[in-house]
Coordinates of N, CA and C in Angstrom, one line a residue:
M147 N 57.7 65.2 190.1 CA 56.9 65.2 188.9 C 57.8 65.6 187.8
H148 N 57.7 64.9 186.7 CA 58.5 65.2 185.5 C 57.9 66.3 184.7
K149 N 58.6 67.4 184.4 CA 58.1 68.5 183.6 C 58.4 68.3 182.1
E150 N 57.4 68.5 181.3 CA 57.6 68.3 179.8 C 57.1 69.6 179.2
L151 N 57.9 70.1 178.2 CA 57.5 71.3 177.4 C 57.5 70.8 176.0
R152 N 56.4 71.1 175.3 CA 56.3 70.8 173.8 C 55.9 72.1 173.1
V153 N 56.7 72.5 172.2 CA 56.4 73.7 171.4 C 56.1 73.2 170.0
A154 N 55.0 73.6 169.5 CA 54.5 73.1 168.2 C 53.9 74.3 167.4
A155 N 53.8 74.1 166.1 CA 53.2 75.1 165.2 C 52.1 74.4 164.3
Y156 N 51.0 75.1 164.2 CA 49.8 74.5 163.5 C 49.3 75.5 162.5
A157 N 48.5 75.0 161.5 CA 47.9 75.9 160.5 C 46.4 75.7 160.5
V158 N 45.8 76.9 160.3 CA 44.3 76.9 160.0 C 44.2 77.3 158.6
C159 N 43.8 76.3 157.7 CA 43.6 76.5 156.3 C 42.2 76.4 156.0
V160 N 41.6 77.5 155.6 CA 40.2 77.6 155.2 C 40.0 78.0 153.8
R161 N 39.3 77.3 153.0 CA 39.0 77.7 151.6 C 37.6 77.2 151.2
D162 N 36.8 78.0 150.5 CA 35.5 77.5 150.0 C 34.6 76.9 151.1
G163 N 34.7 77.5 152.3 CA 33.8 77.1 153.4 C 34.3 75.8 154.1
Q164 N 35.5 75.4 153.8 CA 36.0 74.1 154.4 C 37.3 74.4 155.1
V165 N 37.6 73.5 156.1 CA 38.9 73.6 156.8 C 39.6 72.3 156.6
L166 N 40.9 72.4 156.5 CA 41.8 71.3 156.3 C 42.2 70.7 157.7
L167 N 41.9 69.4 157.9 CA 42.2 68.8 159.2 C 43.0 67.5 158.9
A168 N 43.8 67.1 159.9 CA 44.5 65.8 159.9 C 43.9 64.9 161.0
R169 N 43.8 63.6 160.8 CA 43.3 62.8 161.9 C 44.4 62.2 162.7
W170 N 44.5 62.6 163.9 CA 45.5 62.2 164.9 C 45.2 60.8 165.5
V171 N 46.2 60.0 165.6 CA 46.0 58.6 166.2 C 46.7 58.7 167.5
A172 N 45.9 58.6 168.6 CA 46.5 58.6 170.0 C 47.1 57.2 170.3
G173 N 47.9 57.2 171.4 CA 48.6 56.0 171.8 C 47.7 54.8 172.0
D174 N 46.4 55.1 172.4 CA 45.5 54.0 172.7 C 44.7 53.6 171.4
G175 N 45.0 54.2 170.3 CA 44.4 53.9 169.0 C 43.2 54.7 168.7
T176 N 42.7 55.6 169.6 CA 41.6 56.4 169.2 C 42.0 57.5 168.2
R177 N 41.1 57.9 167.4 CA 41.4 58.8 166.3 C 40.5 60.1 166.4
R178 N 41.2 61.2 166.4 CA 40.4 62.5 166.5 C 41.1 63.5 165.5
W179 N 40.3 64.4 165.0 CA 40.7 65.4 164.0 C 41.5 66.5 164.7
T180 N 42.5 67.0 164.1 CA 43.3 68.1 164.6 C 43.7 69.0 163.5
L181 N 44.3 70.1 163.8 CA 44.9 71.0 162.8 C 46.1 70.4 162.3
P182 N 46.5 70.5 161.1 CA 47.8 70.0 160.6 C 48.9 70.8 161.2
G183 N 49.9 70.1 161.7 CA 51.0 70.8 162.3 C 51.7 69.8 163.3
G184 N 52.6 70.3 164.1 CA 53.2 69.5 165.1 C 54.5 70.1 165.7
G185 N 55.2 69.3 166.4 CA 56.3 69.7 167.2 C 57.5 70.3 166.4
M186 N 58.1 71.3 167.0 CA 59.3 71.9 166.4 C 60.5 71.0 166.7
D187 N 61.4 70.9 165.7 CA 62.7 70.3 165.9 C 63.6 71.3 166.6
H188 N 64.6 70.8 167.3 CA 65.5 71.7 168.0 C 66.2 72.6 167.0
G189 N 66.1 73.9 167.2 CA 66.7 74.9 166.4 C 65.9 75.3 165.2
E190 N 64.7 74.7 165.0 CA 63.9 75.0 163.9 C 63.0 76.2 164.2
D191 N 62.8 77.1 163.2 CA 61.9 78.2 163.3 C 60.5 77.7 163.2
P192 N 59.5 78.3 164.0 CA 58.2 77.8 164.0 C 57.5 78.0 162.6
Y193 N 57.9 79.0 161.9 CA 57.4 79.3 160.5 C 57.8 78.1 159.6
D194 N 59.0 77.6 159.8 CA 59.4 76.5 159.0 C 58.8 75.2 159.5
T195 N 58.5 75.1 160.8 CA 57.9 73.9 161.3 C 56.5 73.7 160.7
V196 N 55.7 74.8 160.7 CA 54.3 74.6 160.2 C 54.3 74.2 158.7
I197 N 55.2 74.8 157.9 CA 55.4 74.4 156.5 C 55.7 72.9 156.4
R198 N 56.7 72.5 157.1 CA 57.2 71.1 157.1 C 56.0 70.1 157.5
E199 N 55.4 70.4 158.6 CA 54.4 69.6 159.2 C 53.2 69.4 158.3
V200 N 52.7 70.6 157.7 CA 51.6 70.5 156.8 C 51.9 69.6 155.6
D201 N 53.1 69.7 155.1 CA 53.5 68.9 154.0 C 53.6 67.4 154.4
E202 N 54.1 67.1 155.6 CA 54.2 65.7 156.0 C 52.8 65.1 156.2
E203 N 51.9 65.9 156.8 CA 50.6 65.3 157.2 C 49.6 65.4 156.1
T204 N 49.7 66.3 155.1 CA 48.7 66.4 154.1 C 49.1 66.3 152.6
G205 N 50.4 66.5 152.4 CA 50.9 66.5 151.0 C 50.9 67.9 150.4
Y206 N 50.3 68.9 151.1 CA 50.2 70.2 150.5 C 51.4 71.1 150.8
T207 N 51.6 72.1 149.9 CA 52.6 73.1 150.1 C 51.8 74.3 150.8
L208 N 52.3 74.8 151.9 CA 51.7 75.8 152.7 C 52.5 77.1 152.7
V209 N 51.8 78.2 152.6 CA 52.4 79.5 152.8 C 51.7 80.1 154.0
P210 N 52.4 80.3 155.2 CA 51.7 80.9 156.3 C 51.5 82.4 156.0
T211 N 50.2 82.8 156.2 CA 49.9 84.2 155.8 C 49.7 85.1 157.0
A212 N 49.5 84.6 158.1 CA 49.3 85.4 159.3 C 49.5 84.6 160.6
L213 N 50.1 85.2 161.6 CA 50.2 84.6 162.9 C 48.9 84.9 163.6
L214 N 48.1 83.9 163.9 CA 46.8 84.1 164.6 C 47.0 84.2 166.1
G215 N 47.9 83.5 166.7 CA 48.1 83.6 168.1 C 48.9 82.4 168.7
V216 N 49.0 82.4 170.0 CA 49.8 81.4 170.7 C 48.8 80.9 171.8
H217 N 48.7 79.6 171.9 CA 47.8 78.9 172.8 C 48.7 78.1 173.8
S218 N 48.4 78.2 175.1 CA 49.2 77.5 176.1 C 48.2 76.5 176.8
V219 N 48.7 75.3 177.0 CA 47.8 74.3 177.6 C 48.7 73.6 178.7
L220 N 48.1 73.3 179.8 CA 48.7 72.6 180.9 C 47.9 71.3 181.2
R221 N 48.6 70.2 181.3 CA 48.0 68.9 181.6 C 48.9 68.1 182.5
R222 N 48.2 67.3 183.3 CA 49.0 66.3 184.1 C 48.5 64.9 183.7
Y223 N 49.4 64.0 183.5 CA 48.9 62.6 183.2 C 49.9 61.6 183.7
P224 N 49.5 60.4 183.9 CA 50.3 59.3 184.4 C 51.4 58.9 183.4
R225 N 52.6 58.6 183.9 CA 53.7 58.1 183.1 C 54.0 56.7 183.6
K226 N 55.0 56.1 183.0 CA 55.4 54.8 183.4 C 56.0 54.8 184.9
L227 N 55.9 53.6 185.5 CA 56.4 53.4 186.8 C 55.8 54.3 187.9
G228 N 54.5 54.7 187.7 CA 53.8 55.4 188.6 C 54.1 56.9 188.8
T229 N 54.9 57.4 187.9 CA 55.2 58.9 187.9 C 54.1 59.7 187.2
V230 N 54.2 61.0 187.4 CA 53.2 61.9 186.8 C 54.0 62.9 186.0
A231 N 53.5 63.2 184.8 CA 54.1 64.2 183.9 C 53.3 65.5 184.1
D232 N 54.0 66.6 184.2 CA 53.5 67.9 184.3 C 53.8 68.5 182.9
F233 N 52.8 68.4 182.0 CA 52.9 68.8 180.6 C 52.5 70.2 180.3
H234 N 53.4 70.9 179.5 CA 53.0 72.3 179.1 C 53.2 72.3 177.6
G235 N 52.1 72.5 176.9 CA 52.1 72.6 175.4 C 52.0 74.0 175.0
L236 N 52.9 74.5 174.2 CA 52.8 75.8 173.6 C 52.6 75.7 172.1
R237 N 51.4 76.2 171.7 CA 51.0 76.0 170.3 C 50.9 77.3 169.5
I238 N 51.7 77.4 168.5 CA 51.8 78.6 167.7 C 50.9 78.3 166.5
V239 N 49.9 79.2 166.3 CA 48.9 79.0 165.3 C 48.9 80.0 164.2
Y240 N 49.1 79.5 163.0 CA 49.2 80.4 161.8 C 47.9 80.2 161.0
E241 N 47.6 81.2 160.2 CA 46.6 81.0 159.1 C 47.5 80.7 157.9
G242 N 47.0 79.8 157.1 CA 47.8 79.4 156.0 C 47.0 79.2 154.7
E243 N 47.7 79.4 153.6 CA 47.1 79.2 152.3 C 47.8 78.1 151.6
I244 N 47.0 77.2 151.0 CA 47.6 76.0 150.3 C 47.9 76.5 148.9
T245 N 49.2 76.4 148.5 CA 49.6 76.9 147.2 C 50.1 75.8 146.2
G246 N 50.1 74.6 146.6 CA 50.5 73.5 145.8 C 50.4 72.2 146.4
G247 N 50.9 71.1 145.8 CA 50.9 69.8 146.3 C 49.5 69.1 146.0
T248 N 49.5 67.9 146.5 CA 48.3 67.0 146.3 C 47.9 66.4 147.6
L249 N 46.6 66.4 147.9 CA 46.2 65.8 149.2 C 46.5 64.4 149.2
R250 N 47.2 64.0 150.3 CA 47.5 62.6 150.6 C 47.6 62.4 152.1
H251 N 47.6 61.1 152.5 CA 47.6 60.8 153.9 C 49.1 60.5 154.3
E252 N 49.4 60.9 155.6 CA 50.7 60.6 156.1 C 50.9 59.1 156.4
E253 N 52.1 58.6 156.2 CA 52.4 57.2 156.5 C 53.4 57.2 157.5
N254 N 53.2 56.3 158.5 CA 54.2 56.1 159.6 C 54.4 57.4 160.4
G255 N 53.3 58.1 160.6 CA 53.4 59.3 161.4 C 52.3 59.3 162.5
S256 N 52.1 60.5 163.1 CA 51.1 60.6 164.2 C 49.7 60.8 163.6
T257 N 49.6 61.0 162.3 CA 48.2 61.1 161.7 C 48.1 60.0 160.7
D258 N 46.8 59.7 160.3 CA 46.6 58.6 159.3 C 45.8 59.1 158.2
M259 N 45.3 60.3 158.2 CA 44.4 60.8 157.2 C 44.4 62.3 157.2
A260 N 44.1 62.9 156.1 CA 43.9 64.4 155.9 C 42.7 64.6 155.1
A261 N 41.9 65.6 155.4 CA 40.7 65.8 154.6 C 40.2 67.2 154.9
W262 N 39.4 67.7 153.9 CA 38.7 69.0 154.0 C 37.4 68.7 154.6
H263 N 37.0 69.6 155.6 CA 35.6 69.4 156.2 C 34.9 70.7 156.1
D264 N 33.6 70.6 155.9 CA 32.8 71.8 155.9 C 32.8 72.5 157.3
L265 N 33.0 73.8 157.3 CA 33.1 74.5 158.6 C 31.9 74.2 159.5
D266 N 30.7 74.1 158.8 CA 29.5 73.9 159.6 C 29.4 72.5 160.2
S267 N 30.2 71.5 159.7 CA 30.1 70.2 160.3 C 31.2 69.9 161.3
V268 N 32.1 70.8 161.5 CA 33.3 70.5 162.4 C 32.8 70.2 163.8
A269 N 31.7 70.8 164.3 CA 31.2 70.6 165.7 C 30.8 69.1 165.8
E270 N 30.5 68.4 164.7 CA 30.0 67.0 164.8 C 31.2 66.0 164.8
L271 N 32.4 66.5 164.5 CA 33.5 65.6 164.4 C 34.2 65.3 165.7
P272 N 34.7 64.0 165.9 CA 35.5 63.8 167.0 C 36.8 64.5 166.8
R273 N 37.2 65.5 167.7 CA 38.3 66.4 167.4 C 39.0 66.7 168.8
V274 N 40.2 67.2 168.6 CA 40.9 67.7 169.8 C 40.5 69.2 170.0
E275 N 40.8 69.6 171.2 CA 40.5 71.0 171.6 C 41.1 72.0 170.6
L276 N 42.3 71.7 170.1 CA 43.0 72.6 169.3 C 42.3 73.1 168.0
V277 N 41.4 72.2 167.5 CA 40.6 72.6 166.3 C 39.7 73.8 166.7
D278 N 39.0 73.7 167.8 CA 38.2 74.8 168.2 C 39.0 76.1 168.5
V279 N 40.1 75.9 169.2 CA 41.0 77.0 169.5 C 41.4 77.7 168.2
G280 N 41.9 76.9 167.3 CA 42.4 77.5 166.0 C 41.3 78.2 165.2
L281 N 40.1 77.6 165.2 CA 39.0 78.2 164.5 C 38.5 79.5 165.2
D282 N 38.6 79.5 166.5 CA 38.2 80.7 167.2 C 39.2 81.8 167.0
M283 N 40.5 81.5 166.9 CA 41.5 82.5 166.6 C 41.3 83.0 165.2
W284 N 41.0 82.1 164.2 CA 40.8 82.5 162.9 C 39.6 83.4 162.7
R285 N 38.5 83.1 163.5 CA 37.3 83.9 163.4 C 37.5 85.3 164.1
D286 N 38.0 85.2 165.3 CA 38.1 86.4 166.2 C 39.3 87.3 166.0
R287 N 40.4 86.7 165.4 CA 41.6 87.5 165.2 C 42.0 88.3 166.4
P288 N 42.3 87.7 167.5 CA 42.6 88.5 168.7 C 43.9 89.4 168.4
P289 N 43.8 90.7 168.6 CA 44.8 91.6 168.3 C 46.2 91.3 169.0
N290 N 46.1 90.7 170.2 CA 47.3 90.4 170.9 C 47.7 89.0 170.8
G291 N 47.0 88.2 170.0 CA 47.3 86.8 169.8 C 46.9 85.9 170.9
H292 N 46.2 86.4 171.9 CA 45.8 85.6 173.0 C 44.3 85.4 173.0
L293 N 43.8 84.2 172.9 CA 42.4 83.9 172.9 C 41.9 83.8 174.3
V294 N 40.9 84.6 174.7 CA 40.3 84.5 176.0 C 39.5 83.2 176.1
P295 N 39.7 82.4 177.0 CA 39.0 81.1 177.1 C 37.5 81.4 177.3
R296 N 36.7 80.6 176.5 CA 35.2 80.7 176.6 C 34.8 80.1 177.9
K297 N 33.8 80.8 178.5 CA 33.3 80.3 179.8 C 32.3 79.1 179.5
M298 N 32.5 78.1 180.2 CA 31.6 76.9 180.1 C 30.4 77.2 180.9
P299 N 29.2 76.8 180.4 CA 28.0 77.0 181.1 C 28.0 76.2 182.4
Q300 N 27.5 76.8 183.4 CA 27.4 76.1 184.7 C 26.2 75.1 184.7
L301 N 26.5 73.9 185.2 CA 25.5 72.9 185.3 C 24.8 73.1 186.6
P302 N 23.5 72.7 186.7 CA 22.7 72.9 187.9 C 23.5 72.2 189.1
G303 N 23.6 72.8 190.2 CA 24.3 72.3 191.3 C 25.8 72.4 191.2
G304 N 26.3 73.0 190.2 CA 27.7 73.0 190.0 C 28.3 74.3 190.2

């Protein structure tokens, strides 16, 4: 099994009851909203990564104001030639303040759109898990930076 590690930095930007999201385009063409951010370049500081990524995906200038936490995710998925990838994603989540720039969409990147969404409407959006994780960190402010996973309700017979 091929092991993959991806370290990335993301921003939760909330103002006037809205959160800034970027629309991620998956390999199969599906589109889901995510937090602006992305993978670290080799040797790059995560603080610099989140600033660069927010600029690339939204056109905005970001000042990270707080480290909200670190989220770890494990997944297995099929790769070419019948192999399986053992994926470990390490997501560093910052709170950020937009201090300049103009909203625009990324071109030739992993996202195709950026927009502000009412916090009350986020639950209705097609989104990746990271949006909920980041907003939970923003609301709960875990003192140790580790978000305790929410228990899923048990289904009858489950």
